[in-house]
Short mmCIF file of C-alpha atoms in Angstrom, two decimals:
data_model
loop_
_atom_site.label_atom_id
_atom_site.label_comp_id
_atom_site.label_asym_id
_atom_site.label_seq_id
_atom_site.Cartn_x
_atom_site.Cartn_y
_atom_site.Cartn_z
CA MET R 1 -0.03 0.41 -0.25
CA ARG R 2 1.41 3.10 -1.00
CA ILE R 3 0.39 6.18 1.35
CA ARG R 4 1.25 9.76 0.19
CA PHE R 5 1.17 12.50 2.19
CA ALA R 6 1.18 15.81 0.67
CA PHE R 7 2.41 17.70 3.93
CA ALA R 8 6.15 17.28 5.02
CA ALA R 9 5.92 14.96 8.24
CA SER R 10 8.67 16.14 10.78
CA ALA R 11 10.60 13.81 12.21
CA LEU R 12 10.26 13.70 15.62
CA ALA R 13 9.60 10.75 18.37
CA ILE R 14 5.81 10.25 19.20
CA THR R 15 5.33 9.19 22.83
CA VAL R 16 1.86 8.99 24.59
CA ALA R 17 1.63 9.11 28.03
CA ALA R 18 -1.83 7.65 29.31
CA PRO R 19 -3.44 6.70 32.68
CA ALA R 20 -3.74 3.35 33.56
CA MET R 21 -6.93 2.10 31.91
CA ALA R 22 -9.68 0.69 33.41
CA GLN R 23 -10.24 -2.78 33.25
CA ASP R 24 -11.17 -4.34 30.04
CA ARG R 25 -11.87 -0.76 28.43
CA VAL R 26 -10.71 -0.28 24.84
CA GLN R 27 -8.47 2.35 24.70
CA ILE R 28 -9.40 5.27 22.21
CA ASP R 29 -6.56 7.45 21.23
CA TRP R 30 -7.07 10.93 20.29
CA TRP R 31 -4.35 13.61 19.87
CA HIS R 32 -5.49 17.54 19.56
CA ALA R 33 -3.85 20.88 18.97
CA MET R 34 -5.96 22.60 21.83
CA GLY R 35 -3.99 24.21 24.83
CA GLY R 36 -4.75 26.45 27.50
CA ALA R 37 -8.29 26.14 28.87
CA LEU R 38 -9.76 24.59 25.76
CA GLY R 39 -7.09 21.60 25.65
CA GLU R 40 -8.78 21.78 29.89
CA LYS R 41 -12.05 21.37 28.24
CA VAL R 42 -11.07 18.93 25.78
CA ASP R 43 -9.90 16.75 28.87
CA GLU R 44 -13.26 17.22 30.62
CA ILE R 45 -15.18 16.38 27.39
CA ALA R 46 -12.94 13.30 27.07
CA ALA R 47 -14.13 12.28 31.15
CA GLY R 48 -17.49 13.16 30.15
CA PHE R 49 -17.57 10.14 27.61
CA ASN R 50 -15.87 7.77 29.77
CA ALA R 51 -17.83 8.11 32.84
CA SER R 52 -20.99 7.71 30.69
CA GLN R 53 -19.89 4.00 29.65
CA ASP R 54 -17.69 1.75 30.60
CA GLN R 55 -16.37 -0.38 27.58
CA TYR R 56 -14.24 2.52 26.29
CA GLU R 57 -11.66 4.93 27.02
CA VAL R 58 -11.17 7.81 25.15
CA VAL R 59 -7.32 9.08 26.26
CA PRO R 60 -6.95 12.77 25.01
CA THR R 61 -3.41 13.92 24.03
CA TYR R 62 -2.06 17.44 23.33
CA GLN R 63 0.43 17.41 20.71
CA GLY R 64 1.35 21.07 20.08
CA SER R 65 -0.57 23.69 17.07
CA TYR R 66 -2.25 22.30 14.53
CA ALA R 67 0.68 21.86 12.24
CA ASP R 68 2.37 19.74 14.68
CA THR R 69 -0.56 17.70 15.79
CA MET R 70 -1.01 17.18 11.99
CA ASN R 71 2.89 16.22 11.69
CA ALA R 72 2.60 14.12 14.65
CA ALA R 73 0.11 11.60 13.18
CA ILE R 74 1.59 11.35 10.19
CA ALA R 75 4.97 10.54 11.80
CA ALA R 76 2.85 7.85 13.60
CA PHE R 77 1.20 6.49 11.05
CA ARG R 78 4.47 5.78 9.21
CA ALA R 79 5.66 4.20 12.06
CA GLY R 80 2.71 2.18 12.69
CA GLU R 81 1.98 4.04 16.24
CA GLN R 82 -0.82 6.58 14.90
CA PRO R 83 -3.90 7.50 17.32
CA ASP R 84 -7.29 6.68 16.60
CA ILE R 85 -8.39 10.15 16.10
CA VAL R 86 -6.41 13.24 15.42
CA GLN R 87 -7.39 17.03 15.18
CA VAL R 88 -6.86 18.42 11.91
CA PHE R 89 -7.07 22.09 10.98
CA GLU R 90 -9.20 22.75 7.77
CA VAL R 91 -6.59 24.01 5.35
CA GLY R 92 -5.22 20.15 6.10
CA THR R 93 -8.56 18.77 4.68
CA ALA R 94 -6.91 18.65 1.21
CA THR R 95 -3.86 16.91 2.51
CA MET R 96 -5.88 14.31 4.23
CA MET R 97 -8.07 13.28 1.25
CA SER R 98 -4.70 12.92 -0.51
CA ALA R 99 -3.68 10.44 2.10
CA GLU R 100 -4.13 7.40 0.76
CA GLY R 101 -5.32 4.04 2.56
CA ALA R 102 -4.73 6.49 5.82
CA ILE R 103 -8.12 7.46 6.61
CA TYR R 104 -11.32 6.05 7.42
CA PRO R 105 -14.56 7.85 6.54
CA VAL R 106 -16.64 9.12 9.37
CA TYR R 107 -19.55 8.24 7.04
CA GLN R 108 -18.17 4.70 6.52
CA LEU R 109 -17.03 4.53 10.35
CA MET R 110 -20.72 5.61 11.06
CA GLU R 111 -22.10 2.83 8.85
CA ASP R 112 -19.67 0.13 9.37
CA THR R 113 -20.47 0.05 13.26
CA GLY R 114 -23.95 0.05 12.87
CA THR R 115 -24.02 3.44 14.93
CA PRO R 116 -27.01 6.27 14.47
CA PHE R 117 -25.89 9.06 12.04
CA ASP R 118 -27.91 11.67 10.43
CA PRO R 119 -25.73 13.95 8.11
CA ASP R 120 -28.82 16.62 8.56
CA ALA R 121 -28.70 16.92 12.00
CA TYR R 122 -25.52 19.25 11.29
CA LEU R 123 -24.90 22.89 10.67
CA PRO R 124 -24.57 22.50 6.40
CA ALA R 125 -22.07 25.49 6.12
CA VAL R 126 -19.85 23.17 9.02
CA THR R 127 -20.32 19.96 7.31
CA GLY R 128 -19.75 21.64 3.45
CA TYR R 129 -16.64 21.72 4.46
CA TYR R 130 -15.67 18.56 5.00
CA THR R 131 -18.19 16.44 2.78
CA THR R 132 -17.67 14.30 -0.58
CA PRO R 133 -19.11 15.94 -3.71
CA GLU R 134 -21.78 13.90 -3.08
CA GLY R 135 -22.56 14.82 0.55
CA GLN R 136 -20.81 11.93 2.53
CA MET R 137 -18.95 13.20 6.05
CA LEU R 138 -15.19 12.30 5.76
CA SER R 139 -14.44 13.66 8.80
CA MET R 140 -16.27 14.78 12.50
CA PRO R 141 -16.52 18.53 12.84
CA PHE R 142 -15.25 19.49 16.23
CA ASN R 143 -13.98 23.30 16.65
CA SER R 144 -15.73 25.35 13.92
CA SER R 145 -15.42 28.75 14.14
CA THR R 146 -15.91 32.19 11.56
CA PRO R 147 -14.36 35.24 11.96
CA VAL R 148 -16.44 38.19 13.54
CA MET R 149 -15.68 41.96 14.54
CA TYR R 150 -15.27 43.03 18.06
CA TYR R 151 -15.32 46.50 18.47
CA ASN R 152 -14.38 48.42 22.26
CA ARG R 153 -18.16 49.85 22.92
CA GLU R 154 -16.36 52.28 25.35
CA ILE R 155 -13.99 53.57 22.77
CA PHE R 156 -17.23 54.49 20.05
CA ALA R 157 -18.70 56.00 22.36
CA GLU R 158 -15.94 58.32 23.73
CA ALA R 159 -15.30 58.84 20.12
CA GLY R 160 -19.40 59.80 19.29
CA LEU R 161 -20.04 56.71 17.49
CA ASP R 162 -22.76 54.61 18.72
CA PRO R 163 -22.15 51.34 20.53
CA ASP R 164 -24.63 49.85 19.42
CA SER R 165 -24.82 49.94 15.89
CA PRO R 166 -21.18 49.20 14.37
CA PRO R 167 -20.32 49.93 10.62
CA GLU R 168 -21.64 47.18 8.13
CA THR R 169 -19.95 48.58 5.31
CA TRP R 170 -16.33 48.94 4.84
CA PRO R 171 -16.19 52.79 3.45
CA GLU R 172 -18.75 53.21 6.85
CA PHE R 173 -15.96 51.61 8.88
CA PHE R 174 -12.75 53.07 7.70
CA ASP R 175 -14.30 56.55 7.88
CA ALA R 176 -15.50 55.43 11.85
CA MET R 177 -12.16 53.85 12.40
CA ARG R 178 -10.78 57.53 11.43
CA THR R 179 -13.16 59.51 13.89
CA ILE R 180 -11.90 57.36 16.28
CA VAL R 181 -8.11 58.00 15.75
CA GLU R 182 -8.77 61.70 14.98
CA SER R 183 -10.69 61.91 18.26
CA GLY R 184 -8.11 60.87 20.15
CA ALA R 185 -10.04 57.95 21.65
CA ALA R 186 -7.52 55.14 20.34
CA ASP R 187 -4.16 55.18 19.29
CA CYS R 188 -5.15 53.09 16.36
CA GLY R 189 -8.63 52.47 14.88
CA PHE R 190 -8.09 48.57 13.86
CA THR R 191 -5.98 45.46 13.79
CA THR R 192 -6.79 42.11 12.20
CA THR R 193 -5.74 38.19 13.53
CA TRP R 194 -5.23 35.62 10.83
CA GLN R 195 -4.68 37.79 7.72
CA SER R 196 -4.91 35.58 5.34
CA TRP R 197 -8.14 33.46 6.55
CA ILE R 198 -10.21 37.24 7.00
CA GLN R 199 -9.13 39.32 4.98
CA VAL R 200 -8.41 37.28 1.15
CA GLU R 201 -10.27 33.69 2.09
CA ASN R 202 -13.38 35.14 3.87
CA PHE R 203 -13.25 38.47 2.84
CA SER R 204 -13.83 36.73 -1.10
CA ALA R 205 -16.50 34.71 0.26
CA TRP R 206 -18.13 37.57 2.03
CA HIS R 207 -18.25 38.92 -1.33
CA ASN R 208 -19.31 36.13 -3.26
CA VAL R 209 -15.78 35.65 -5.10
CA PRO R 210 -14.03 32.94 -6.14
CA ILE R 211 -10.56 32.40 -4.56
CA GLY R 212 -9.01 29.83 -7.43
CA THR R 213 -10.35 28.14 -9.79
CA GLN R 214 -12.59 24.24 -9.68
CA GLU R 215 -14.81 25.91 -7.34
CA ASN R 216 -11.82 26.64 -4.68
CA GLY R 217 -10.44 23.09 -5.35
CA PHE R 218 -13.63 21.45 -4.22
CA ALA R 219 -13.86 20.15 -7.95
CA GLY R 220 -10.43 19.09 -8.88
CA LEU R 221 -6.90 19.05 -8.68
CA ASP R 222 -5.86 21.52 -11.44
CA THR R 223 -6.83 24.38 -10.02
CA GLU R 224 -5.06 27.73 -9.69
CA LEU R 225 -5.68 30.94 -7.01
CA THR R 226 -7.47 33.68 -8.55
CA ILE R 227 -7.19 36.18 -5.44
CA ASN R 228 -4.71 39.40 -7.50
CA ASN R 229 -8.52 40.11 -8.67
CA PRO R 230 -9.84 43.59 -8.50
CA ALA R 231 -12.10 42.97 -5.90
CA VAL R 232 -9.28 41.52 -3.29
CA VAL R 233 -6.82 43.97 -4.89
CA THR R 234 -8.95 46.81 -3.89
CA HIS R 235 -9.43 45.57 -0.37
CA ILE R 236 -5.89 44.75 0.36
CA GLN R 237 -4.75 48.18 -1.15
CA ASN R 238 -7.65 50.22 1.00
CA LEU R 239 -5.97 48.25 4.33
CA GLY R 240 -2.12 49.33 3.18
CA ASP R 241 -3.14 52.95 2.41
CA LEU R 242 -4.68 52.66 6.15
CA ALA R 243 -1.56 51.45 7.50
CA ALA R 244 0.51 54.25 6.12
CA GLU R 245 -2.06 56.66 7.89
CA GLY R 246 -1.69 54.51 11.20
CA ILE R 247 -5.49 53.52 11.41
CA PHE R 248 -4.71 49.84 10.71
CA GLN R 249 -2.02 48.09 12.99
CA TYR R 250 -0.97 45.05 11.85
CA GLY R 251 0.34 42.39 14.99
CA GLY R 252 1.10 39.23 13.78
CA ARG R 253 0.04 36.32 11.11
CA GLN R 254 -1.83 34.43 13.72
CA SER R 255 -4.02 35.61 16.75
CA ASP R 256 -1.08 37.72 17.73
CA SER R 257 -2.71 41.06 17.17
CA GLY R 258 -5.26 40.08 19.78
CA ALA R 259 -2.84 41.52 21.96
CA LEU R 260 -3.81 45.14 20.58
CA PHE R 261 -7.38 45.08 21.38
CA ASP R 262 -7.14 43.86 24.57
CA SER R 263 -5.12 46.48 26.07
CA GLY R 264 -7.25 49.29 24.06
CA THR R 265 -4.79 50.59 21.75
CA CYS R 266 -6.91 49.70 18.82
CA ALA R 267 -10.83 50.18 18.74
CA VAL R 268 -11.53 47.13 16.66
CA THR R 269 -9.64 43.45 15.61
CA PHE R 270 -11.10 41.11 13.35
CA ALA R 271 -10.78 37.47 14.94
CA SER R 272 -12.26 34.04 15.07
CA SER R 273 -15.53 34.07 16.87
CA ALA R 274 -13.85 31.38 19.19
CA GLY R 275 -11.89 34.49 20.29
CA TYR R 276 -14.58 35.39 22.57
CA ALA R 277 -13.26 33.32 25.77
CA GLY R 278 -9.85 34.86 25.43
CA PHE R 279 -11.00 38.76 25.06
CA VAL R 280 -13.39 38.45 28.07
CA ALA R 281 -10.73 36.57 29.82
CA ASN R 282 -7.97 39.43 28.91
CA SER R 283 -9.68 42.87 28.09
CA THR R 284 -11.01 45.22 30.97
CA PHE R 285 -13.89 47.39 28.61
CA ASP R 286 -17.29 46.52 27.03
CA PHE R 287 -17.28 45.09 23.67
CA GLY R 288 -19.66 44.07 21.47
CA ILE R 289 -19.79 41.70 18.55
CA GLY R 290 -20.17 42.70 14.80
CA MET R 291 -20.41 41.23 11.39
CA LEU R 292 -17.63 41.59 9.23
CA PRO R 293 -18.47 44.78 6.48
CA TYR R 294 -18.71 44.63 3.21
CA TYR R 295 -18.16 47.18 0.21
CA PRO R 296 -21.21 47.55 -1.35
CA ASP R 297 -20.10 48.17 -5.03
CA LEU R 298 -18.11 44.69 -5.22
CA ALA R 299 -20.86 42.42 -3.04
CA GLU R 300 -21.91 39.69 -4.85
CA GLY R 301 -23.98 38.24 -2.59
CA PRO R 302 -28.03 38.35 -3.41
CA ASN R 303 -29.23 41.92 -4.26
CA GLY R 304 -25.83 43.43 -3.60
CA GLY R 305 -24.92 42.22 -0.30
CA PRO R 306 -22.68 39.56 1.40
CA GLN R 307 -23.16 36.17 0.73
CA ASN R 308 -22.06 34.14 3.65
CA SER R 309 -18.68 33.64 5.60
CA ILE R 310 -16.26 30.30 5.60
CA ILE R 311 -15.34 28.35 8.42
CA GLY R 312 -12.00 27.87 10.40
CA GLY R 313 -11.22 25.39 13.26
CA ALA R 314 -10.55 21.77 12.93
CA THR R 315 -12.21 18.32 12.45
CA LEU R 316 -11.61 14.91 13.84
CA TRP R 317 -10.19 12.31 11.24
CA VAL R 318 -10.20 8.85 12.13
CA LEU R 319 -7.21 6.63 10.70
CA SER R 320 -7.08 3.23 9.88
CA GLY R 321 -5.02 0.52 11.52
CA ALA R 322 -7.21 0.25 14.40
CA THR R 323 -9.31 -2.64 15.46
CA ASP R 324 -12.96 -3.06 15.10
CA GLU R 325 -13.48 -2.48 18.96
CA GLU R 326 -11.26 1.05 18.42
CA TYR R 327 -13.43 2.05 15.65
CA ALA R 328 -16.65 0.89 17.55
CA GLY R 329 -15.38 3.24 20.39
CA VAL R 330 -14.55 6.18 18.24
CA ALA R 331 -18.21 6.22 16.66
CA GLN R 332 -19.82 6.09 20.04
CA PHE R 333 -17.57 8.73 21.45
CA PHE R 334 -18.51 10.59 17.85
CA SER R 335 -22.21 10.47 18.80
CA TYR R 336 -21.66 11.31 22.47
CA LEU R 337 -19.26 14.37 21.02
CA SER R 338 -22.63 15.60 18.67
CA SER R 339 -25.30 14.78 21.08
CA PRO R 340 -26.63 18.86 22.05
CA GLU R 341 -25.99 18.81 25.67
CA VAL R 342 -22.34 18.53 25.12
CA GLN R 343 -22.35 21.17 22.02
CA TYR R 344 -23.91 23.63 23.35
CA ASP R 345 -21.48 23.13 26.44
CA TRP R 346 -18.58 23.75 24.04
CA HIS R 347 -20.16 26.45 22.22
CA GLN R 348 -21.33 28.62 25.25
CA PHE R 349 -17.86 28.06 26.90
CA THR R 350 -15.60 28.73 23.55
CA GLY R 351 -17.41 31.05 20.53
CA TYR R 352 -17.13 27.84 18.81
CA LEU R 353 -19.78 27.16 16.36
CA PRO R 354 -22.22 24.19 17.68
CA ILE R 355 -22.19 21.93 14.84
CA THR R 356 -25.51 20.79 15.01
CA LEU R 357 -29.05 22.41 14.60
CA ALA R 358 -30.29 20.50 17.56
CA ALA R 359 -27.38 22.54 19.87
CA TYR R 360 -28.22 25.96 18.42
CA GLU R 361 -31.63 25.54 19.33
CA LEU R 362 -30.95 24.31 23.08
CA ALA R 363 -28.47 27.46 23.08
CA GLN R 364 -31.86 29.62 21.85
CA ALA R 365 -33.85 27.95 24.40
CA GLU R 366 -31.38 28.25 27.11
CA GLY R 367 -31.45 31.90 26.28
CA LEU R 368 -27.41 31.87 25.58
CA TYR R 369 -28.04 35.22 22.66
CA GLU R 370 -30.55 37.32 25.08
CA GLU R 371 -27.76 36.84 27.80
CA ARG R 372 -25.14 37.54 25.21
CA PRO R 373 -25.83 39.96 22.63
CA GLY R 374 -23.94 38.98 19.65
CA PHE R 375 -22.55 35.63 20.54
CA ASP R 376 -24.58 34.27 17.52
CA THR R 377 -23.33 36.87 14.89
CA ALA R 378 -20.60 33.96 14.22
CA ILE R 379 -23.87 31.39 13.44
CA ASN R 380 -25.87 34.25 11.53
CA GLN R 381 -23.23 34.84 9.30
CA ILE R 382 -22.82 31.13 8.15
CA ASN R 383 -26.09 30.76 7.58
CA LEU R 384 -26.97 34.50 5.88
CA ASN R 385 -27.24 32.20 2.38
CA PRO R 386 -27.04 29.34 1.01
CA PRO R 387 -23.24 28.57 -0.38
CA THR R 388 -21.97 28.89 -3.29
CA ALA R 389 -19.32 27.58 -5.26
CA ASN R 390 -17.30 30.49 -3.80
CA SER R 391 -18.63 30.49 -0.74
CA LYS R 392 -18.59 26.59 0.73
CA GLY R 393 -15.01 27.16 1.45
CA LEU R 394 -11.78 26.18 -0.06
CA ARG R 395 -9.90 22.64 -0.53
CA PHE R 396 -5.91 23.52 -2.58
CA GLY R 397 -3.40 21.48 -0.92
CA TYR R 398 -0.23 22.50 0.42
CA MET R 399 -2.54 25.19 1.92
CA VAL R 400 -0.48 25.88 5.15
CA GLN R 401 2.30 27.09 2.83
CA ILE R 402 0.18 29.25 0.61
CA ARG R 403 -0.84 30.83 3.68
CA ASP R 404 2.65 31.78 4.26
CA ILE R 405 3.59 33.31 0.94
CA ILE R 406 0.00 35.02 1.12
CA ASN R 407 1.36 36.49 4.20
CA ALA R 408 4.47 37.40 3.57
CA GLN R 409 3.29 39.49 0.50
CA LEU R 410 0.48 41.22 2.75
CA GLU R 411 3.20 41.95 5.12
CA ASN R 412 5.27 43.98 2.09
CA VAL R 413 1.72 45.68 1.30
CA TRP R 414 1.74 46.77 5.19
CA ALA R 415 4.96 48.02 5.09
CA GLY R 416 4.61 50.02 2.41
CA ASN R 417 6.96 48.16 -0.13
CA SER R 418 4.18 46.79 -2.80
CA THR R 419 1.42 47.94 -4.05
CA ALA R 420 -1.51 45.37 -3.30
CA GLN R 421 -1.50 44.47 -7.12
CA GLU R 422 1.81 43.57 -7.07
CA ALA R 423 1.71 41.88 -3.87
CA LEU R 424 -1.15 39.74 -4.93
CA ASP R 425 0.20 39.17 -8.16
CA ALA R 426 3.19 37.46 -6.65
CA ALA R 427 1.27 35.45 -4.04
CA VAL R 428 -0.36 33.64 -6.98
CA GLU R 429 2.46 33.16 -8.90
CA GLU R 430 3.80 30.91 -6.18
CA SER R 431 1.13 29.47 -4.84
CA ASN R 432 -0.08 28.26 -8.07
CA GLU R 433 3.81 26.37 -8.30
CA LEU R 434 3.29 24.91 -5.28
CA LEU R 435 -0.34 23.72 -6.44
CA ARG R 436 1.17 22.03 -9.14
CA GLN R 437 3.72 20.54 -7.32
CA PHE R 438 0.68 19.64 -4.84
CA GLU R 439 -1.34 18.01 -8.17
CA GLU R 440 2.02 16.02 -8.73
CA ASP R 441 2.83 14.72 -5.78
CA VAL R 442 -0.70 13.33 -5.24
CA SER R 443 -0.78 11.76 -8.76
CA GLY R 444 2.25 10.47 -9.29
#
């Protein structure tokens, strides 16, 4: 059997420190990338499942970042020491799909084990990212998020802006940010986390503009990026111009710039809905949550409005090579994980989306969104309109490396070293070379 992993595995030793197992229980190894408070919540979920029955014992093990966790699983698979379940971020989907013989699709697992499973019970905007063209789920959604706009209500009020009505369009937003800085209410108007995911990938979906050909990679491997289109170029150039004015402040490629918001330096940050818990813990001011702005003259959603945002986060993939007993336990654990009560608890604690309709309905019934105004913004965004080929998500090989390319080029714009057109042209050219390499690696 030939296994092809398009994402190079790191050479590292794989060790699993597991507690002593209850006698006769079947151990299910779950490798994940959730650190800190999220990791503690993962441990709590596993403990809840373990206490709910006496046949299986799920053992969660933190493996580092998303990339580290994926690399560790690849290395372990090659050594024949793979876990039963591994958490993989959304941009690793194409890589996992290309790993011949390495994965056990979730829809097949549930069918083979006779475990009740209804794909229609899950939020379509979540499952669409991880399904085949026939609608069959390849992995189990777990921590799904989408970007939203967090804004400092106190700074808005000080600048004379209405904290109950955040800007809905980018032109309105830019005017508001200038007002904030010019009034002295804050030193910086706004920042952004995860710039490629939010300001390029989600921006494109939100405006119903393709990120690449072949339905953003869903329809085939012979795809190319198209992010050097007029809509994205216009937006990135606007951000670059505002960086030169000091109204937009860049704080790093991932979640680093969240500190600029927590400290009150910047009035607004664009960040994952899952950043909610962190902002509650680290900020000392009242903040609101709004939808992503849009350009009325660029949006190609219904009636010229926005389309829908796309998700980030990760899913749980089942690896081949386990026993029938272990797979039966994995299926039971996935059923437990998808239960309304578990998903509601995960959603309200983290800000990640509830992956099932029942969990969302439970959150509504419990009054969660009345208690936390704006907390349902992420759900409203991804469900704003039925996804199109441009807004279902993306499925490009080597997307981790491609994001690095895009990030480097965006940094050139923020620094004033390139125009947006120059930077995005360069990003597309270099990324398309990687896509051809991925196509060769998978097909060769």
